């Protein structure tokens, strides 16, 4: 496959990225990337860690080092890289590199660069996962219509979801506006000013934007959800606000890459896909009701123990086959143990979020001497005046749709619910 540098230079039109009020054309960044390659021939076939400073320099480094270096590590803050012989970019000094590295004989052939990204560590310690540019861009599209889009970047670009948005914008020739480091109201101001037409976010981030009351002021034609379960109430809300938009939810992970894309407006995915041999990713449901996926591209080394003999990866996502639909219940490793009964927090949250007065919800465990753990819910509401009514409505809905042990024993009205750096609810255990 062609390197990122070669693919971008072959585009008839490239876009502009905007970050912190600065506009940078991709054409200029390509030129800067070429200059880096010429200035540092000793980087050829070496491993390099890119430390994020700003979006323009980050993109320039990606263009420069893919196809040149043997490995690229997209380095988040405070995550250890399991590699000793590595170059850190930006360099602290040119002298250190010149003195310590031999200049290798550069070949004209492009190197097959391995890209490494760290998981967000939502439920545990981050781990490094490998990809190729081919696997990262397997679902990237290009057309004149897509070239006219203006994407917003709500994720950190060194995370898998952020890199997906970045590569889609770059390789389609679209514009990109970085708003990842701002609060929702500030984000909305930038999105409106830039006339953003394409937006990708986790369900948690979408709910944050909905809470501003300004989301409907955008003219969105492309809407993407990923990283968390896309519940039906949120899909319905977005379709109601943007009836002409292409609304999709993507099943993907840092470890396995992009699995599949659902665009029929319904939560989960069609049951018939479990037997569809034409999909780019084969799907199955295990005896434990875990979703199994068989990617077309290489499987990250960290998933070897979760891969069976035919090549299916156990995603550890618990699903339920319900007539013509396969619905997601939550992570098999993230259940709450109530007296031996397993409760999926995500399942309870989907019921709670059916209440129109609730903008966000998080369900988690609280220790219990009698039952081991109890189910507790934190919720954010639109109007503090209806607090008691909301609690009563939530309990009524839960009693109707959930088993007794799944019903929250306590509902807390809160002003904020923490998210992790990837835009997902922070699900690390937090006992009192």
Coordinates of C-alpha atoms in Angstrom, one line a residue:
X1 CA 0.0 0.0 0.0
X2 CA 1.2 3.5 -0.7
X3 CA 2.4 5.6 2.2
X4 CA 0.4 8.4 3.7
X5 CA 2.8 10.8 2.1
X6 CA 2.3 9.3 -1.4
X7 CA -1.4 9.1 -1.1
X8 CA -1.7 12.8 -0.1
X9 CA 0.6 14.0 -2.8
X10 CA -1.5 12.1 -5.4
X11 CA -4.8 13.9 -4.3
X12 CA -6.0 16.5 -6.7
X13 CA -7.2 18.6 -3.8
X14 CA -6.2 18.7 -0.1
X15 CA -8.0 20.3 2.8
X16 CA -7.1 22.8 5.6
X17 CA -6.9 22.0 9.3
X18 CA -7.8 24.6 11.9
X19 CA -6.6 24.4 15.5
X20 CA -6.2 27.1 18.2
X21 CA -7.2 29.7 15.6
X22 CA -4.4 28.7 13.2
X23 CA -5.1 27.5 9.7
X24 CA -2.7 25.1 8.0
X25 CA -3.2 23.7 4.5
X26 CA -2.3 20.1 4.1
X27 CA -0.3 21.0 1.0
X28 CA 2.1 23.1 3.2
X29 CA 2.3 20.3 5.8
X30 CA 3.3 17.8 3.0
X31 CA 6.1 20.1 2.1
X32 CA 7.3 20.3 5.7
X33 CA 7.1 16.5 6.0
X34 CA 9.3 16.1 2.9
X35 CA 11.8 18.5 4.4
X36 CA 11.9 16.4 7.6
X37 CA 12.6 13.3 5.6
X38 CA 15.5 15.0 3.8
X39 CA 16.9 16.5 7.0
X40 CA 16.9 13.2 9.0
X41 CA 17.8 10.3 6.7
X42 CA 19.0 8.4 9.8
X43 CA 15.3 7.9 10.8
X44 CA 14.9 5.5 7.9
X45 CA 13.7 2.1 9.2
X46 CA 13.9 3.2 12.8
X47 CA 11.1 3.3 15.4
X48 CA 9.8 6.7 16.4
X49 CA 7.4 7.9 19.1
X50 CA 5.4 11.0 18.2
X51 CA 4.6 13.1 21.3
X52 CA 1.6 15.3 20.7
X53 CA 2.2 19.1 20.9
X54 CA -0.3 20.5 18.4
X55 CA -2.4 19.2 15.5
X56 CA -0.4 20.7 12.6
X57 CA 3.0 19.3 13.9
X58 CA 1.3 16.0 14.7
X59 CA -0.1 15.6 11.1
X60 CA 3.3 16.7 9.6
X61 CA 5.0 14.0 11.6
X62 CA 2.6 11.3 10.5
X63 CA 3.1 12.3 6.9
X64 CA 6.8 12.3 7.2
X65 CA 7.4 9.1 9.1
X66 CA 4.8 6.7 7.6
X67 CA 6.6 4.8 4.9
X68 CA 10.0 5.9 6.2
X69 CA 10.1 4.6 9.8
X70 CA 9.6 0.9 10.7
X71 CA 7.3 1.8 13.5
X72 CA 5.3 4.8 14.7
X73 CA 4.1 5.1 18.3
X74 CA 1.4 7.6 18.9
X75 CA 2.4 8.5 22.4
X76 CA -0.2 9.7 24.9
X77 CA 1.0 11.5 28.0
X78 CA 2.2 9.3 30.9
X79 CA 2.0 6.0 29.0
X80 CA 5.2 3.9 28.9
X81 CA 6.5 2.8 25.5
X82 CA 7.7 -0.8 25.6
X83 CA 10.7 -0.1 23.3
X84 CA 14.2 1.0 24.3
X85 CA 15.8 1.8 20.9
X86 CA 13.4 4.6 19.9
X87 CA 13.5 8.2 18.7
X88 CA 11.2 10.7 20.4
X89 CA 9.7 13.4 18.2
X90 CA 9.8 16.4 18.5
X91 CA 13.6 16.1 19.1
X92 CA 15.0 17.7 22.2
X93 CA 18.1 18.5 20.2
X94 CA 19.5 17.7 16.8
X95 CA 22.9 17.1 18.2
X96 CA 21.8 14.1 20.3
X97 CA 20.3 12.4 17.3
X98 CA 23.3 13.1 15.1
X99 CA 25.8 11.8 17.6
X100 CA 23.9 8.7 18.7
X101 CA 22.5 7.3 15.4
X102 CA 24.2 5.9 12.3
X103 CA 23.0 7.2 9.0
X104 CA 21.4 4.2 7.2
X105 CA 21.6 3.8 3.4
X106 CA 18.2 5.0 2.3
X107 CA 16.3 3.0 -0.2
X108 CA 13.8 4.5 -2.6
X109 CA 11.3 1.8 -1.5
X110 CA 8.6 2.7 1.0
X111 CA 8.8 0.9 4.4
X112 CA 5.8 -1.0 5.6
X113 CA 5.3 1.0 8.8
X114 CA 3.6 -0.5 11.8
X115 CA 1.4 2.0 13.8
X116 CA 1.1 1.6 17.5
X117 CA -1.6 3.1 19.6
X118 CA -2.4 2.8 23.3
X119 CA -5.9 1.9 24.5
X120 CA -7.7 4.5 26.6
X121 CA -7.5 2.3 29.7
X122 CA -11.3 2.8 30.4
X123 CA -11.5 -0.3 32.5
X124 CA -7.8 -1.0 33.3
X125 CA -4.2 -0.2 32.4
X126 CA -3.6 1.0 28.8
X127 CA -2.0 -1.4 26.4
X128 CA -0.3 -1.0 23.1
X129 CA -1.9 -2.3 19.9
X130 CA -0.5 -2.5 16.4
X131 CA -2.0 -1.6 13.0
X132 CA -1.0 -0.9 9.5
X133 CA -2.1 2.1 7.4
X134 CA -4.1 -0.3 5.3
X135 CA -6.1 -1.6 8.4
X136 CA -6.5 2.0 9.7
X137 CA -7.9 3.2 6.4
X138 CA -10.0 0.2 5.5
X139 CA -13.3 2.2 5.8
X140 CA -11.9 5.5 4.5
X141 CA -13.9 6.9 1.6
X142 CA -13.2 9.5 -1.1
X143 CA -15.6 11.4 -3.3
X144 CA -16.3 14.9 -4.4
X145 CA -19.2 15.0 -1.9
X146 CA -16.9 13.9 1.0
X147 CA -14.2 16.4 -0.1
X148 CA -16.7 19.2 0.4
X149 CA -17.2 18.3 4.1
X150 CA -15.8 20.1 7.1
X151 CA -15.1 17.6 9.9
X152 CA -14.8 18.4 13.6
X153 CA -12.2 16.6 15.8
X154 CA -13.6 16.0 19.2
X155 CA -11.1 13.2 20.1
X156 CA -7.4 13.4 20.9
X157 CA -5.8 12.5 17.5
X158 CA -3.4 10.0 19.0
X159 CA -6.3 7.8 20.1
X160 CA -7.9 5.4 17.7
X161 CA -11.2 7.3 17.2
X162 CA -9.4 10.6 16.7
X163 CA -7.0 9.1 14.2
X164 CA -10.0 7.6 12.3
X165 CA -11.5 11.1 11.9
X166 CA -8.1 12.6 11.1
X167 CA -7.3 10.1 8.3
X168 CA -10.8 10.3 6.8
X169 CA -10.5 14.1 6.5
X170 CA -6.9 14.0 5.2
X171 CA -7.5 11.3 2.6
X172 CA -10.8 12.6 1.3
X173 CA -9.4 16.1 0.9
X174 CA -11.9 17.6 3.5
X175 CA -11.3 20.3 6.0
X176 CA -10.8 19.6 9.7
X177 CA -11.5 21.8 12.8
X178 CA -9.9 20.7 16.1
X179 CA -12.1 21.4 19.2
X180 CA -11.0 18.4 21.3
X181 CA -9.6 20.5 24.2
X182 CA -12.6 22.8 24.7
X183 CA -15.7 22.6 26.9
X184 CA -19.1 21.9 25.1
X185 CA -20.2 25.5 24.9
X186 CA -16.9 26.6 23.5
X187 CA -16.9 23.6 21.1
X188 CA -20.3 24.7 19.8
X189 CA -19.1 28.2 19.1
X190 CA -16.2 26.9 17.0
X191 CA -18.4 24.4 15.2
X192 CA -20.9 27.0 14.2
X193 CA -18.2 29.5 13.2
X194 CA -16.5 26.9 11.0
X195 CA -19.7 25.7 9.4
X196 CA -18.9 22.1 10.4
X197 CA -20.9 19.5 8.5
X198 CA -19.5 16.2 9.7
X199 CA -19.2 15.2 13.3
X200 CA -18.0 12.0 15.0
X201 CA -18.3 11.5 18.7
X202 CA -19.0 8.9 21.4
X203 CA -22.6 8.8 22.7
X204 CA -21.4 10.5 25.9
X205 CA -20.0 13.4 23.9
X206 CA -23.1 13.7 21.8
X207 CA -25.2 14.0 24.9
X208 CA -22.8 16.7 26.2
X209 CA -23.4 18.7 22.9
X210 CA -27.1 18.2 23.2
X211 CA -27.1 19.7 26.7
X212 CA -25.9 23.0 25.2
X213 CA -29.2 23.4 23.5
X214 CA -27.3 24.6 20.4
X215 CA -26.6 21.4 18.5
X216 CA -29.6 21.9 16.1
X217 CA -28.0 25.2 14.9
X218 CA -25.5 23.1 13.0
X219 CA -26.1 21.9 9.4
X220 CA -24.8 18.3 9.8
X221 CA -24.9 15.9 6.8
X222 CA -22.7 13.2 8.3
X223 CA -23.1 12.0 11.9
X224 CA -21.1 9.2 13.4
X225 CA -21.3 7.5 16.8
X226 CA -18.7 5.1 18.2
X227 CA -16.7 4.0 21.2
X228 CA -19.8 3.2 23.3
X229 CA -23.2 1.5 22.8
X230 CA -25.4 3.7 20.6
X231 CA -28.8 3.5 22.3
X232 CA -32.1 3.9 20.4
X233 CA -33.2 7.1 22.2
X234 CA -30.0 8.9 21.2
X235 CA -30.2 7.7 17.6
X236 CA -33.8 8.8 17.4
X237 CA -32.9 12.3 18.8
X238 CA -30.1 12.8 16.3
X239 CA -32.3 11.7 13.4
X240 CA -35.1 14.0 14.5
X241 CA -32.7 17.0 14.7
X242 CA -31.0 16.2 11.4
X243 CA -33.5 14.3 9.3
X244 CA -31.4 14.6 6.1
X245 CA -28.1 13.5 7.7
X246 CA -26.4 10.2 7.2
X247 CA -26.4 8.8 10.8
X248 CA -24.1 5.9 11.4
X249 CA -22.8 4.0 14.5
X250 CA -19.5 2.3 14.2
X251 CA -18.3 -0.8 16.0
X252 CA -14.6 -0.5 16.5
X253 CA -11.8 -0.8 19.0
X254 CA -8.2 0.2 19.3
X255 CA -7.2 -3.5 19.4
X256 CA -9.3 -4.9 16.5
X257 CA -9.8 -1.8 14.4
X258 CA -13.1 -0.9 12.6
X259 CA -15.4 -3.9 12.7
X260 CA -18.6 -2.8 11.0
X261 CA -20.8 0.3 10.3
X262 CA -24.6 0.4 11.0
X263 CA -26.6 3.0 9.1
X264 CA -30.2 1.8 9.3
X265 CA -31.1 4.1 12.3
X266 CA -31.5 1.2 14.8
X267 CA -29.5 0.2 17.8
X268 CA -27.4 -3.0 17.5
X269 CA -27.0 -4.7 14.1
X270 CA -29.1 -7.1 11.9
X271 CA -29.1 -10.7 13.0
X272 CA -28.6 -11.7 9.3
X273 CA -25.1 -10.3 9.4
X274 CA -24.1 -13.3 11.5
X275 CA -24.4 -15.4 8.4
X276 CA -23.4 -12.8 5.8
X277 CA -20.2 -13.9 4.0
X278 CA -20.0 -10.6 2.0
X279 CA -19.1 -8.4 5.0
X280 CA -15.5 -7.2 5.4
X281 CA -15.6 -8.6 9.0
X282 CA -17.1 -12.0 9.7
X283 CA -19.4 -12.1 12.8
X284 CA -20.5 -14.8 15.3
X285 CA -22.0 -15.0 18.8
X286 CA -20.3 -17.4 21.2
X287 CA -22.0 -19.8 23.6
X288 CA -21.2 -17.2 26.3
X289 CA -23.1 -14.6 24.2
X290 CA -19.9 -12.7 23.4
X291 CA -19.6 -11.1 20.0
X292 CA -16.8 -12.7 17.9
X293 CA -15.2 -10.9 15.0
X294 CA -12.9 -12.1 12.3
X295 CA -11.1 -9.0 10.8
X296 CA -9.8 -9.0 7.2
X297 CA -6.5 -7.5 8.3
X298 CA -3.8 -8.6 10.8
X299 CA -4.8 -9.2 14.4
X300 CA -3.0 -7.2 17.0
X301 CA -0.6 -9.3 19.1
X302 CA -2.4 -8.3 22.3
X303 CA -5.5 -10.2 21.0
X304 CA -3.8 -13.5 20.4
X305 CA -5.1 -15.1 23.6
X306 CA -8.7 -13.9 22.6
X307 CA -8.4 -15.4 19.1
X308 CA -9.7 -19.0 18.4
X309 CA -8.4 -21.4 15.8
X310 CA -10.6 -20.2 12.9
X311 CA -9.4 -16.6 13.5
X312 CA -12.3 -15.2 15.4
X313 CA -11.5 -12.6 18.1
X314 CA -13.6 -12.6 21.3
X315 CA -14.4 -8.9 21.7
X316 CA -15.6 -9.5 25.3
X317 CA -18.7 -7.6 24.4
X318 CA -21.9 -9.3 25.7
X319 CA -24.8 -9.3 23.2
X320 CA -28.4 -10.5 23.0
X321 CA -30.0 -11.9 19.9
X322 CA -33.5 -10.4 19.8
X323 CA -35.5 -11.5 16.8
X324 CA -34.0 -9.6 13.8
X325 CA -31.5 -7.7 15.9
X326 CA -28.3 -8.3 17.8
X327 CA -28.2 -5.8 20.7
X328 CA -25.2 -4.9 22.9
X329 CA -25.5 -5.4 26.6
X330 CA -22.1 -4.2 27.8
X331 CA -18.6 -5.5 28.5
X332 CA -18.4 -9.0 29.9
X333 CA -15.5 -7.8 32.1
X334 CA -17.4 -4.8 33.5
X335 CA -20.3 -6.4 35.2
X336 CA -21.6 -5.6 38.7
X337 CA -21.9 -8.7 40.9
X338 CA -25.1 -8.4 43.0
X339 CA -25.4 -11.5 45.1
X340 CA -24.0 -13.7 42.3
X341 CA -26.1 -12.1 39.6
X342 CA -24.3 -10.2 36.9
X343 CA -25.5 -6.7 36.0
X344 CA -24.3 -4.9 32.8
X345 CA -24.1 -1.1 33.7
X346 CA -24.7 -0.2 30.0
X347 CA -27.9 -2.1 29.9
X348 CA -29.3 -0.2 32.9
X349 CA -28.1 3.1 31.5
X350 CA -30.0 2.5 28.2
X351 CA -33.2 2.1 30.2
X352 CA -32.5 5.2 32.3
X353 CA -31.7 7.3 29.2
X354 CA -35.2 6.6 27.9
X355 CA -36.3 9.3 30.3
X356 CA -36.5 12.5 28.3
X357 CA -35.5 14.7 31.3
X358 CA -32.1 12.9 31.7
X359 CA -29.2 14.1 29.6
X360 CA -26.5 11.7 30.9
X361 CA -26.3 8.6 33.1
X362 CA -23.6 6.4 34.6
X363 CA -24.3 3.1 36.5
X364 CA -21.7 1.7 38.7
X365 CA -21.1 -0.6 41.7
X366 CA -21.1 0.2 45.4
X367 CA -19.8 -2.3 47.9
X368 CA -22.3 -4.2 50.0
X369 CA -21.4 -6.4 53.0
X370 CA -24.5 -8.5 52.3
X371 CA -24.6 -8.8 48.5
X372 CA -21.1 -8.0 47.5
X373 CA -22.1 -5.1 45.3
X374 CA -25.1 -2.9 44.7
X375 CA -26.2 -1.0 41.6
X376 CA -26.0 2.8 41.9
X377 CA -26.8 5.4 39.2
X378 CA -25.6 9.0 38.7
X379 CA -27.8 11.0 36.4
X380 CA -27.7 14.5 35.0
X381 CA -31.1 16.2 34.4
X382 CA -32.2 19.1 32.3
X383 CA -34.3 20.8 35.0
X384 CA -33.5 20.6 38.7
X385 CA -37.1 21.4 39.5
X386 CA -38.2 18.0 38.4
X387 CA -35.7 16.0 40.4
X388 CA -38.2 13.9 42.4
X389 CA -40.4 13.3 39.4
X390 CA -37.4 12.1 37.4
X391 CA -36.3 9.6 40.2
X392 CA -39.8 8.2 40.3
X393 CA -40.0 7.9 36.5
X394 CA -36.6 6.2 36.4
X395 CA -37.6 3.6 39.0
X396 CA -40.9 3.0 37.2
X397 CA -39.1 2.4 33.9
X398 CA -36.5 0.1 35.5
X399 CA -39.1 -2.0 37.3
X400 CA -40.8 -2.5 34.0
X401 CA -37.8 -3.4 31.9
X402 CA -35.2 -4.8 34.3
X403 CA -34.9 -7.7 36.7
X404 CA -35.0 -6.8 40.4
X405 CA -31.3 -7.2 41.0
X406 CA -30.5 -4.8 38.1
X407 CA -32.6 -1.9 39.4
X408 CA -30.5 0.9 41.0
X409 CA -30.7 1.0 44.8
X410 CA -29.8 4.7 44.7
X411 CA -30.2 7.4 42.1
X412 CA -27.9 10.5 42.5
X413 CA -28.7 13.7 40.7
X414 CA -25.3 15.1 39.8
X415 CA -24.0 18.2 37.8
X416 CA -21.2 16.4 36.0
X417 CA -20.2 12.8 35.0
X418 CA -16.6 12.1 34.3
X419 CA -15.4 11.0 30.9
X420 CA -12.0 9.5 30.0
X421 CA -9.6 11.1 27.5
X422 CA -11.3 9.1 24.6
X423 CA -14.7 10.7 25.3
X424 CA -16.2 7.6 27.0
X425 CA -17.6 7.3 30.4
X426 CA -14.9 6.6 32.9
X427 CA -15.7 3.1 34.2
X428 CA -12.8 2.4 36.4
X429 CA -14.0 1.1 39.8
X430 CA -14.6 3.9 42.3
X431 CA -15.8 2.6 45.6
X432 CA -16.6 4.8 48.5

